[in-house]
Coordinates of C-alpha atoms in Angstrom, one line a residue:
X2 CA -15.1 -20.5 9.1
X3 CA -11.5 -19.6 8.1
X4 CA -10.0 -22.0 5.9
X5 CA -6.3 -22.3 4.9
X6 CA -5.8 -21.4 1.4
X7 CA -5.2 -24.6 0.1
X8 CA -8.2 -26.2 1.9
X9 CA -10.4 -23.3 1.0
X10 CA -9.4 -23.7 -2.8
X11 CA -10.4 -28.0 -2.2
X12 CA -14.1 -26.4 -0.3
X13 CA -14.8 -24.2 -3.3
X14 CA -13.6 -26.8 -6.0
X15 CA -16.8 -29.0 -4.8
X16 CA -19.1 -25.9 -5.3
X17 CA -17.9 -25.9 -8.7
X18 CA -21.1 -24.9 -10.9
X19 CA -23.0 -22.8 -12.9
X20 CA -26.3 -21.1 -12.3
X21 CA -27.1 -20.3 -16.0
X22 CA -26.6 -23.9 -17.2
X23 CA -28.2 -25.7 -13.8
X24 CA -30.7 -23.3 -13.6
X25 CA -31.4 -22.7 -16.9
X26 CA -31.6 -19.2 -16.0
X27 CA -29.6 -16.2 -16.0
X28 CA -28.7 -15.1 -12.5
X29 CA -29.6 -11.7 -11.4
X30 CA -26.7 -9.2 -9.6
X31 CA -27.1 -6.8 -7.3
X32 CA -24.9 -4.4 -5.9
X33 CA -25.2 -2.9 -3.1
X34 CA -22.3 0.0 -1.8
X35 CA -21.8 1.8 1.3
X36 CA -20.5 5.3 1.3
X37 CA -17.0 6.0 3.7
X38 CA -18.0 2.9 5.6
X39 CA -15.1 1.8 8.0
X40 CA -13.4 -1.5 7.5
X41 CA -14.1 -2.7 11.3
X42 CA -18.0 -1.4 10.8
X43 CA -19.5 -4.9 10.4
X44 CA -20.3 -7.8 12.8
X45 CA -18.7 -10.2 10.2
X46 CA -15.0 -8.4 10.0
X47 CA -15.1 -9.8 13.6
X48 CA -12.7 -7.1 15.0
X49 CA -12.7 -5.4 18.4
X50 CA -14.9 -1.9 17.2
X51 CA -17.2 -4.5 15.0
X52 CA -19.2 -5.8 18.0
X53 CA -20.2 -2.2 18.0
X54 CA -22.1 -2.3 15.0
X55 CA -25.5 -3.6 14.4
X56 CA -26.0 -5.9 11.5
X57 CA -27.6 -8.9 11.8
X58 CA -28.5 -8.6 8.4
X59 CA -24.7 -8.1 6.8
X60 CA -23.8 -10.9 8.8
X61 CA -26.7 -13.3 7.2
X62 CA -25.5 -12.0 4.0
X63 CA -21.8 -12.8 4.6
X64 CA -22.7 -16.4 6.1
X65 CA -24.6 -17.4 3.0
X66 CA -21.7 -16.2 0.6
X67 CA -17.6 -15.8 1.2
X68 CA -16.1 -12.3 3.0
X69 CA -12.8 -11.1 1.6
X70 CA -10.1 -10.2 4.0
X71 CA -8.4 -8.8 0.5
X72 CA -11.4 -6.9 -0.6
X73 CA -10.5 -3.8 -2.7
X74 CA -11.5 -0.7 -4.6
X75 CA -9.8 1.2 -7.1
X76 CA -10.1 4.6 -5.4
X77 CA -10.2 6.2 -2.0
X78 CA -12.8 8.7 -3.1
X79 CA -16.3 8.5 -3.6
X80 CA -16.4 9.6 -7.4
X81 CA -13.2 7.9 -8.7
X82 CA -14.0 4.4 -7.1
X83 CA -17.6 4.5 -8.1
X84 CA -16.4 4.9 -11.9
X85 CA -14.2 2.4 -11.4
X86 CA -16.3 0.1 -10.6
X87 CA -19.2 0.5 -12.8
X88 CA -16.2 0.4 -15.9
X89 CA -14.0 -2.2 -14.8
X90 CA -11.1 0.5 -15.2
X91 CA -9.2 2.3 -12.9
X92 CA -10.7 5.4 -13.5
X93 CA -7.1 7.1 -13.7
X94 CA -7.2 5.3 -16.7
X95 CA -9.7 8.3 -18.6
X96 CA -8.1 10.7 -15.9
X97 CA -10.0 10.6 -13.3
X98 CA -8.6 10.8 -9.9
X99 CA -10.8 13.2 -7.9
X100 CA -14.2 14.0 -7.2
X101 CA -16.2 16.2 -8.8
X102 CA -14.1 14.8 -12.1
X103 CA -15.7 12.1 -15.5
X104 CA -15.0 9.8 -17.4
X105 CA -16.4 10.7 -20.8
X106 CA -19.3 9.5 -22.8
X107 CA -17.0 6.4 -24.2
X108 CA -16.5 4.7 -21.3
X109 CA -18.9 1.9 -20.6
X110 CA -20.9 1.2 -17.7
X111 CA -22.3 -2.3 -16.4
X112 CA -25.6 -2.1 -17.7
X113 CA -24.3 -0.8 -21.3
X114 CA -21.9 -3.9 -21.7
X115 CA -25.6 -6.1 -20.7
X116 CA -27.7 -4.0 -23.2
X117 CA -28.9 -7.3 -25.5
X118 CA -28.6 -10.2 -22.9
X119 CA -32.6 -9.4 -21.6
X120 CA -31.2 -8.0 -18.6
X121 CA -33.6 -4.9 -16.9
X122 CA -31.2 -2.9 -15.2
X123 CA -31.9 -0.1 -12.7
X124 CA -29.5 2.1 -10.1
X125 CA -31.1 3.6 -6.9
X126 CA -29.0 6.3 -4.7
X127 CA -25.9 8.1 -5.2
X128 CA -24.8 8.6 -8.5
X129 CA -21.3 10.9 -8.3
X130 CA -20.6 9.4 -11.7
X131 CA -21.9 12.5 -13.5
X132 CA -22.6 16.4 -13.2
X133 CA -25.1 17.3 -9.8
X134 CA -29.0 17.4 -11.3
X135 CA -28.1 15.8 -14.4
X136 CA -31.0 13.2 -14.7
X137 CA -31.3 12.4 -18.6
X138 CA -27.9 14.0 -20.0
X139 CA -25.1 11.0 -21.7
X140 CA -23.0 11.2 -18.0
X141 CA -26.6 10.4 -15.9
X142 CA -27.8 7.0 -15.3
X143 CA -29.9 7.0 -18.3
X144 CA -27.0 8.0 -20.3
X145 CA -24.5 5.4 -18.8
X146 CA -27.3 3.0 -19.8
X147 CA -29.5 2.2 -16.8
X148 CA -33.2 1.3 -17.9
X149 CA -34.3 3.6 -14.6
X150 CA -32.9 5.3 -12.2
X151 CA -33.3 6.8 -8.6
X152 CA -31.5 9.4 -7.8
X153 CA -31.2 11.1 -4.6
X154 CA -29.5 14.4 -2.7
X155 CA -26.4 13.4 -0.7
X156 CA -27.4 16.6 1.4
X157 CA -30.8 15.2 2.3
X158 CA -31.4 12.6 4.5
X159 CA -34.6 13.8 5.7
X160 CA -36.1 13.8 2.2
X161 CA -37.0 17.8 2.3
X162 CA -35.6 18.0 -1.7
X163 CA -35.4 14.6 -2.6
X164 CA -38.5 13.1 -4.3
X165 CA -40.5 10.2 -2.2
X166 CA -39.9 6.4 -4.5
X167 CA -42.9 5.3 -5.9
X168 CA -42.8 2.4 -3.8
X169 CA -44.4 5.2 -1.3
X170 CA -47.3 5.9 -3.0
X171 CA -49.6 3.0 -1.3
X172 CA -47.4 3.8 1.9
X173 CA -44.7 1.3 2.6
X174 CA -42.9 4.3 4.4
X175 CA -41.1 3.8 8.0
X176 CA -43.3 4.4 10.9
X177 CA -40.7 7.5 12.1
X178 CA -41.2 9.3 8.5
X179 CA -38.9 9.9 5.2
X180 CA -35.5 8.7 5.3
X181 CA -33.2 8.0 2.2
X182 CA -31.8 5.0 3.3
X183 CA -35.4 3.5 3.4
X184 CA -36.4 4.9 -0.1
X185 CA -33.7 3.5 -1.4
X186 CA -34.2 -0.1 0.0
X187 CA -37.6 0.5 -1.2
X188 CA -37.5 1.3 -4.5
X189 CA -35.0 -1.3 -5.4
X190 CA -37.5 -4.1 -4.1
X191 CA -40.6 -2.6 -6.2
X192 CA -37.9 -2.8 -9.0
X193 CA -36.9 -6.4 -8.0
X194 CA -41.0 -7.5 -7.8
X195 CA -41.6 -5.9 -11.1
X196 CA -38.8 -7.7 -12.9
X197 CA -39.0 -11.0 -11.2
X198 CA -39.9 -12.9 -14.1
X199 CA -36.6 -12.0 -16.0
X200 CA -33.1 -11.5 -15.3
X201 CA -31.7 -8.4 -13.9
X202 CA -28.7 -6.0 -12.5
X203 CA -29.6 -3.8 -9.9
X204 CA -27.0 -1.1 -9.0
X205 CA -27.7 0.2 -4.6
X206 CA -25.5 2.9 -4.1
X207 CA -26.3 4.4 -0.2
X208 CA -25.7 7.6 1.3
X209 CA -24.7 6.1 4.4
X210 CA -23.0 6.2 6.9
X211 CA -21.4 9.1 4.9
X212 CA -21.8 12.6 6.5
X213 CA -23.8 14.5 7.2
X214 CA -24.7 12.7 9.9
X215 CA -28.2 12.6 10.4
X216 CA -30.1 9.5 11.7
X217 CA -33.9 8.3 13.2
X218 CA -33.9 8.0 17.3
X219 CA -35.5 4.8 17.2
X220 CA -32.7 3.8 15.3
X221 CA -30.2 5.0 17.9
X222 CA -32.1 3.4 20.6
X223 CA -31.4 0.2 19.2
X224 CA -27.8 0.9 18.9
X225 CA -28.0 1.8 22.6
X226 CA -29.9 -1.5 23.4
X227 CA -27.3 -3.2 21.6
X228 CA -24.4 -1.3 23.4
X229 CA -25.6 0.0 26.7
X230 CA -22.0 1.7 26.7
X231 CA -23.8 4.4 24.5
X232 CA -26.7 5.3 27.0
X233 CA -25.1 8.4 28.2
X234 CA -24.4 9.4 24.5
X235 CA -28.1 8.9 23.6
X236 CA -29.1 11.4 26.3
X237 CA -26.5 14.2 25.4
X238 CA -28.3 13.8 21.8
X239 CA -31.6 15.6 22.8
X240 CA -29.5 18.5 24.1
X241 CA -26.8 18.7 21.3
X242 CA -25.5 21.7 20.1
X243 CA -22.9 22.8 17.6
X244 CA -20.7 25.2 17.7
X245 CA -20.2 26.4 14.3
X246 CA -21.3 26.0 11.0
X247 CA -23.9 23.3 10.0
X248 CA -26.3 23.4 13.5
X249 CA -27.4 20.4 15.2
X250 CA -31.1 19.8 15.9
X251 CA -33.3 17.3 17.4
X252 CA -37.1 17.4 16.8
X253 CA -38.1 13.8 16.9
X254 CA -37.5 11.1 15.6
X255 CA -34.9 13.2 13.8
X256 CA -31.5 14.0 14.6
X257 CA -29.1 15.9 12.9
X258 CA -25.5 15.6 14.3
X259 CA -24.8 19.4 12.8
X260 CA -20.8 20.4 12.2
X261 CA -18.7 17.9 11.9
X262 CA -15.6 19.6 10.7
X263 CA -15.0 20.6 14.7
X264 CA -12.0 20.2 16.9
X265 CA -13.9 19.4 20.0
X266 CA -16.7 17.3 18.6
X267 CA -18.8 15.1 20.8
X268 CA -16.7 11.7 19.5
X269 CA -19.1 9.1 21.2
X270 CA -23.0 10.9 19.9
X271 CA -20.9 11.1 16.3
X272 CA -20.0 7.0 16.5
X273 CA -23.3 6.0 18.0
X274 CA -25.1 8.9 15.5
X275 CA -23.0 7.1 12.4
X276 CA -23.4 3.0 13.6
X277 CA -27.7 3.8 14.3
X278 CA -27.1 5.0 10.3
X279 CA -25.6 2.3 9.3
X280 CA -28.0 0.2 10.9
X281 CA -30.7 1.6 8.2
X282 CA -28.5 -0.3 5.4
X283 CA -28.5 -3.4 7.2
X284 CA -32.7 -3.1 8.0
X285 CA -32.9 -2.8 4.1
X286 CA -30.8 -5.6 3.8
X287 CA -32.2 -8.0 5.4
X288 CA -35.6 -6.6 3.7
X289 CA -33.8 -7.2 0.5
X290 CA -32.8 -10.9 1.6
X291 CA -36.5 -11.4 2.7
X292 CA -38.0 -10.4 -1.0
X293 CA -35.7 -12.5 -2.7
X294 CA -36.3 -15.4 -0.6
X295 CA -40.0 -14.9 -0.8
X296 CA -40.0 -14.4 -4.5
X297 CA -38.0 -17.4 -5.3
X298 CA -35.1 -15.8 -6.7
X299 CA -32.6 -16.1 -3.9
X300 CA -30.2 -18.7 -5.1
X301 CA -30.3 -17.7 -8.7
X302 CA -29.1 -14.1 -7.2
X303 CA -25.6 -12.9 -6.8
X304 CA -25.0 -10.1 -4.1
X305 CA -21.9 -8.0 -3.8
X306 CA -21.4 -6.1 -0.7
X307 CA -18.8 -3.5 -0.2
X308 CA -18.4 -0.1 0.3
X309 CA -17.1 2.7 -2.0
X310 CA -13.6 3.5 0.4
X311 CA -12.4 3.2 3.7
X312 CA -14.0 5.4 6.7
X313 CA -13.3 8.9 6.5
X314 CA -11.2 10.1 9.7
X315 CA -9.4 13.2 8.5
X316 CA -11.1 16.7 8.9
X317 CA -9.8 16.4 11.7
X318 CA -12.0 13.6 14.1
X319 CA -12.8 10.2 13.4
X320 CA -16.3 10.7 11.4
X321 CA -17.3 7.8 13.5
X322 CA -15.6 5.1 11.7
X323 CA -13.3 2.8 13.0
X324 CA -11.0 1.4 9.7
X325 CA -8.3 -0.4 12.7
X326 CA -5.9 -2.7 11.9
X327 CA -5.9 -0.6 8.7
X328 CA -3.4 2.4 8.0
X329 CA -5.0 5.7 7.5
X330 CA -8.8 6.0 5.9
X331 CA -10.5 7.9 3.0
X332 CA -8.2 9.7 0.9
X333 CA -5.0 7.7 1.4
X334 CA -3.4 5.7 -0.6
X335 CA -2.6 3.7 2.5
X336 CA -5.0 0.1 2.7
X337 CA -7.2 2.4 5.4
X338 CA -8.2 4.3 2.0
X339 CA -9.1 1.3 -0.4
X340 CA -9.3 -1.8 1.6
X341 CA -13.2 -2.6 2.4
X342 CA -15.4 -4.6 3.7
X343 CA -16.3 -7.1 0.9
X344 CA -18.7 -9.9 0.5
X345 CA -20.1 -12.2 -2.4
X346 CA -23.4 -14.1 -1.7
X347 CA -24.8 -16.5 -4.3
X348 CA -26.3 -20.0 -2.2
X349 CA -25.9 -22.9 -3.9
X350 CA -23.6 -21.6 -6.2
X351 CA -20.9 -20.2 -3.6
X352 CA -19.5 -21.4 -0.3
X353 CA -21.2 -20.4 2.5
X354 CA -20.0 -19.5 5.4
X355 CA -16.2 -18.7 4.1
X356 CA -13.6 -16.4 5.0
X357 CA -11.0 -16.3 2.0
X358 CA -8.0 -14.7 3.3
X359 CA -5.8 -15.8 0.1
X360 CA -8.1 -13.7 -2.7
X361 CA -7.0 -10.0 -3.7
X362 CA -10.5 -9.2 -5.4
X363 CA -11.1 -5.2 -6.8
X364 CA -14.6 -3.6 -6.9
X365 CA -13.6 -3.9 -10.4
X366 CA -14.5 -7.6 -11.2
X367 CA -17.6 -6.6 -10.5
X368 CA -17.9 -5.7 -14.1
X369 CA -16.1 -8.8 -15.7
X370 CA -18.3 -11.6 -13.9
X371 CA -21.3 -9.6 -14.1
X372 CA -21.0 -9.1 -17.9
X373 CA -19.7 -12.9 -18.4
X374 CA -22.3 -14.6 -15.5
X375 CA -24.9 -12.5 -18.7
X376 CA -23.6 -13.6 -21.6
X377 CA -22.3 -10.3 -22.6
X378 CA -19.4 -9.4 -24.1
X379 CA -16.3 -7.6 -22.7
X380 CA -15.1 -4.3 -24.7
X381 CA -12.1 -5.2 -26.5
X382 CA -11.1 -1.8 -27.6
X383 CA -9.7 -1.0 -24.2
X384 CA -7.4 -2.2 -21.3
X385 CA -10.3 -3.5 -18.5
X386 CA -8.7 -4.1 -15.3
X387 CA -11.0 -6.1 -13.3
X388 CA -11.7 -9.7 -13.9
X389 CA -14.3 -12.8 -14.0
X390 CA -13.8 -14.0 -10.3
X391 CA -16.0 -17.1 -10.6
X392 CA -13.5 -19.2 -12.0
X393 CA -11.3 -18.3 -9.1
X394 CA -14.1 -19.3 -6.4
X395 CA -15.6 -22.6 -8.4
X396 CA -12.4 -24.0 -8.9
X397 CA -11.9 -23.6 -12.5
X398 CA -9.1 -21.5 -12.2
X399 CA -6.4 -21.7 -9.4
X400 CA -4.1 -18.6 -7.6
X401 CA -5.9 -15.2 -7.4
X402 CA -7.8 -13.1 -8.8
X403 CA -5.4 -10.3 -9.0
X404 CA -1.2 -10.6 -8.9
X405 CA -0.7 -6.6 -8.5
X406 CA -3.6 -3.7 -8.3
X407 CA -2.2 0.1 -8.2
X408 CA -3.8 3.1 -6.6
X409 CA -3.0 6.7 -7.2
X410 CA -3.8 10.4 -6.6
X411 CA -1.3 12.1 -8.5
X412 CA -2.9 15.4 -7.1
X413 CA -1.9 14.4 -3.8
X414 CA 1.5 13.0 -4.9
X415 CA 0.4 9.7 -3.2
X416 CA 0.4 6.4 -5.3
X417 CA 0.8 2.4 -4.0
X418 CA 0.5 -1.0 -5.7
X419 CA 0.2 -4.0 -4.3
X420 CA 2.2 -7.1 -5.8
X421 CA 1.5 -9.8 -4.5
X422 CA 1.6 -9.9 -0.5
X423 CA 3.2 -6.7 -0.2
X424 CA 2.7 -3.0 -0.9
X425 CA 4.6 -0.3 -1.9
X426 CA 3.3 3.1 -0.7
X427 CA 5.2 6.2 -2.2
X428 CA 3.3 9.5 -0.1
X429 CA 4.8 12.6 0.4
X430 CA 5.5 13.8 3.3
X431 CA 3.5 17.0 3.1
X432 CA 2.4 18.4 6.4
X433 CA -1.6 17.9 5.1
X434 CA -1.3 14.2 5.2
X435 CA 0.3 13.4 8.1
X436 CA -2.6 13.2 10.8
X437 CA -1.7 14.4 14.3
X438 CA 0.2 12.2 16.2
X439 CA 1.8 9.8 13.8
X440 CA 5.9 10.0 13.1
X441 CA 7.2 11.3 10.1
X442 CA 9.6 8.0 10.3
X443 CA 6.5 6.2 9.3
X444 CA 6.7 7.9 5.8
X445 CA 10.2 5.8 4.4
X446 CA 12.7 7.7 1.9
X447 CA 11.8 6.0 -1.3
X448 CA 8.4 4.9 -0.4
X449 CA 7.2 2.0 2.2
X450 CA 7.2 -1.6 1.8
X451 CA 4.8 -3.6 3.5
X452 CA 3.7 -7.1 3.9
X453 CA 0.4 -6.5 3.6
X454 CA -0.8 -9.9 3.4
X455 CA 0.8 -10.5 6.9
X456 CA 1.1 -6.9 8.5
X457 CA -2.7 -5.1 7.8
X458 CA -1.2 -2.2 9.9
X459 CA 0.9 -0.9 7.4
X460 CA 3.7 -0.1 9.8
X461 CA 6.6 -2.5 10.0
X462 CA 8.8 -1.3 6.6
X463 CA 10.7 -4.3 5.2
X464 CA 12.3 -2.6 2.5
X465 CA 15.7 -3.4 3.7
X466 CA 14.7 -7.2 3.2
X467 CA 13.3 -7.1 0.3
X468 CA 15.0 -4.6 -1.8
X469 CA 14.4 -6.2 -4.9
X470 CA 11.2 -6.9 -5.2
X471 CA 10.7 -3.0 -3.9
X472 CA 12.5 -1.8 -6.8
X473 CA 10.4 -4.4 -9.0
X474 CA 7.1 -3.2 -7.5
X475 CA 8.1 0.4 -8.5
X476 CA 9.1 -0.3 -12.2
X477 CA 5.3 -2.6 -12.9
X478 CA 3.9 0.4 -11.2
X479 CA 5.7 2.8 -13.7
X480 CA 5.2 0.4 -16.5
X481 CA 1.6 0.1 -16.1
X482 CA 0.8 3.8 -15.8
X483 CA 3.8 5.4 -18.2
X484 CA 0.7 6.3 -20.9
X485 CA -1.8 7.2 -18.9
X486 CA -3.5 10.5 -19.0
X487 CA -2.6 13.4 -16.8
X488 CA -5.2 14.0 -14.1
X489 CA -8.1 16.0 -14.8
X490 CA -7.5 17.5 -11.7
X491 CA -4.2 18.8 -12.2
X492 CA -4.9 20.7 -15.0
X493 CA -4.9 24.8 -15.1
X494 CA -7.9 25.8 -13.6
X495 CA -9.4 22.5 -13.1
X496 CA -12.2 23.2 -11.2
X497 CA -14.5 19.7 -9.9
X498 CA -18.4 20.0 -10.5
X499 CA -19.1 19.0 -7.0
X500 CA -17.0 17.8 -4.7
X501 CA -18.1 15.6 -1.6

């Protein structure tokens, strides 16, 4: 149901409510992020490529809570937008704006800012927020605050490295053998059973449906029942080969795509290879959405759902994601780059069913309502740029969550801030980030100026009609960063610690 955005404001007033004071509970959060997942990759963004994908579950998810057609994150790379998050602060803020780059010690994470409300906290997956192998050091989990942690290889889908979850040890595991998408799923249920009884913030970061791209067949055969269009490509599978570098293989169920960094790449086994992974998330989903129903703790529960950036599409295929209407994909500072898919699920708290095209929301309130839905207190000490969006969806406060939200990779010479319904997007036009094909007249003197809230494509400049509030954009922008730090990244001999 899309609702205009005064109507949707008059829905969400009659919703207005709180689920500590009428439950007499603290509400538990979860998180759950994607890794370079496109922004068509979902049934609910209900655009041409989604009827590809296979999520029932994502789409339950997004009909018992509101999807964000203005969904953000404060980075287009995994590392930067996943500190981001967890602080409530752009992450350029402590000069991070690469991979493979920290934040110190001093910045606070989510379950740091809830130490003393009673909440158990736990994060299963991806970390990227701290040095590769570091499991008990101040930049690990532990360190950032987490009660427990699970951490897994980014390299290993198969689980040859990776350590099974306890949830495995009385068996629990798929039928077609270790995957990490499972054992993620799987561990963060045991965690949810085991602290059902009191209030808690679990943090899901997945692997998927970044590269490499390594899936189960009987995963892919559903994609295939789903899309017939994608029989052929199923076939090809059990004879792939790869050319160069990472090889393919196939011993069942497992399939491991192999190089991906080609120039003659097998496009359709790569897209069906990528949407049968990212129909793992959504099986652990709606296992997720089962538990919680079955424990009883489903509408004193809210869910975020997003991914950490837009789908990666530029080395130099299409990894399989389709980010269209957007501009661009992972890296950019163009809306292919930081606009996601982006859902919040809380039944009987939130409106069901809604899609708020009005809201500009930033992986960054995450922090703010999680920390205030707890009772916890917001650092002081420090500029936070995320939000409490609650007020915004009950109807306590009116307008939107965010007025202006800036993205940059000063390595790159790329930066952009939105302000209100438009965008200014100041790239350079460097040969490396202008993809094959596209016109160098798409890249304005002075930056582009889009209506983002009206043109998603990012391609119709209307800096000639709106001059002013161009040149207005630029000066908050330059404002707002003037004492920042420089980059980590830019530094003499900066060298990242990893860098995926």
């Amino acid at each position: 149901m899309k609702l205009p955005a005064f109507l949707h404001f008059l829905f969400c007033f009659a919703f207005v409510s709180s689920a500590v004071s009428a439950a007499g509970a603290k509400p538990n959060v979860i998180v759950i992020l994607t890794d370079d997942q496109g922004y068509a990759d979902v049934g609910f963004q209900g655009l041409p490529a989604s009827k590809q994908a296979l999520t029932p579950n994502l789409d339950r998810l997004a009909k018992e809570g509101v999807v964000f057609k203005n969904g953000y994150v404060a980075f287009s790379t995994c590392g930067p937008s996943r500190q981001s998050l967890l602080t409530g602060r752009s992450a350029s803020r402590f000069a991070v704006e690469e991979n493979g780059f920290f934040g110190t010690a001093k910045e606070i994470f989510i379950p740091r800012a809830l130490q003393g409300t009673g909440y158990a906290t736990a994060m299963f997956g991806k970390w990227h927020c701290g040095p590769d192998g570091d499991s008990t050091g101040e930049l690990s989990p532990k360190g950032r605050g987490f009660d427990q942690a699970y951490l897994t290889s980014a390299q290993d889908f198969f689980m040859k490295k990776t350590p099974h979850p306890k949830a495995w040890a009385a068996g629990g595991m798929r039928e077609y053998g270790p995957y990490v998408t499972d054992a993620i799923t799987d561990e963060a249920i045991a965690f949810i059973r085991e602290h059902k009884k009191q209030p808690f913030f679990a943090y899901i970061a997945h692997h998927a449906p970044h590269s490499p791209f390594c899936s189960k067949e009987p995963l892919m055969r559903r994609i295939v029942e789903h899309d017939p269009s994608y029989k052929a490509a199923f076939e090809r599978m059990k004879t792939h080969t790869s050319a160069k570098g990472r090889k393919a293989s196939y011993a069942a169920p497992n399939f491991d795509f192999g190089n991906f960094k080609g120039t003659d790449l097998d496009q359709e086994l790569l897209r069906l290879t990528y949407l049968s992974m990212l129909l793992a998330v959504d099986d652990g989903v709606g296992r997720l959405l089962d538990t919680l129903k079955k424990e009883g703790l489903r509408e004193n529960t809210l869910i975020f759902y997003l991914s950490d950036n837009g789908g990666a599409l530029a080395r130099p295929n299409d990894l399989g994601s389709v980010n269209l209407p957007l501009r661009s994909g992972k890296g950019s500072v163009y809306d292919g780059g930081v606009r996601v898919p982006f859902v919040m699920s809380w039944p009987g708290t939130l409106p069901q069913g809604v899609t708020n095209t009005a809201a500009v929301v930033s992986s960054m309130d995450i922090f703010a309502t999680t920390v205030k839905l707890a009772g916890g207190k917001m650092p002081t000490d420090r500029t936070m740029d995320g939000v409490d969006v609650m007020p915004f969806l009950t109807g306590k406060k009116e307008g939107s969550p965010h007025d202006v939200l800036f993205f940059r990779r000063l390595g790159r010479q790329a930066w952009s801030i939105r302000n209100g319904d438009h965008k200014l997007d100041a790239v350079a036009l460097q040969p490396k980030m202008i993809r094959k094909g596209e016109d160098k007249s798409m890249y304005p003197e002075g930056g582009g100026f889009y209506d983002v809230q009206n043109d998603i494509t990012e391609v119709k400049d209307v800096s000639a009609a709106f001059t002013e509030k161009k040149n207005t954009s630029r000066k908050i922008y330059e404002e707002l960063t003037k004492d920042f730090p420089v980059p980590l990244d830019t530094l003499p001999g900066a060298k990242p610690d990893n860098d995926e």
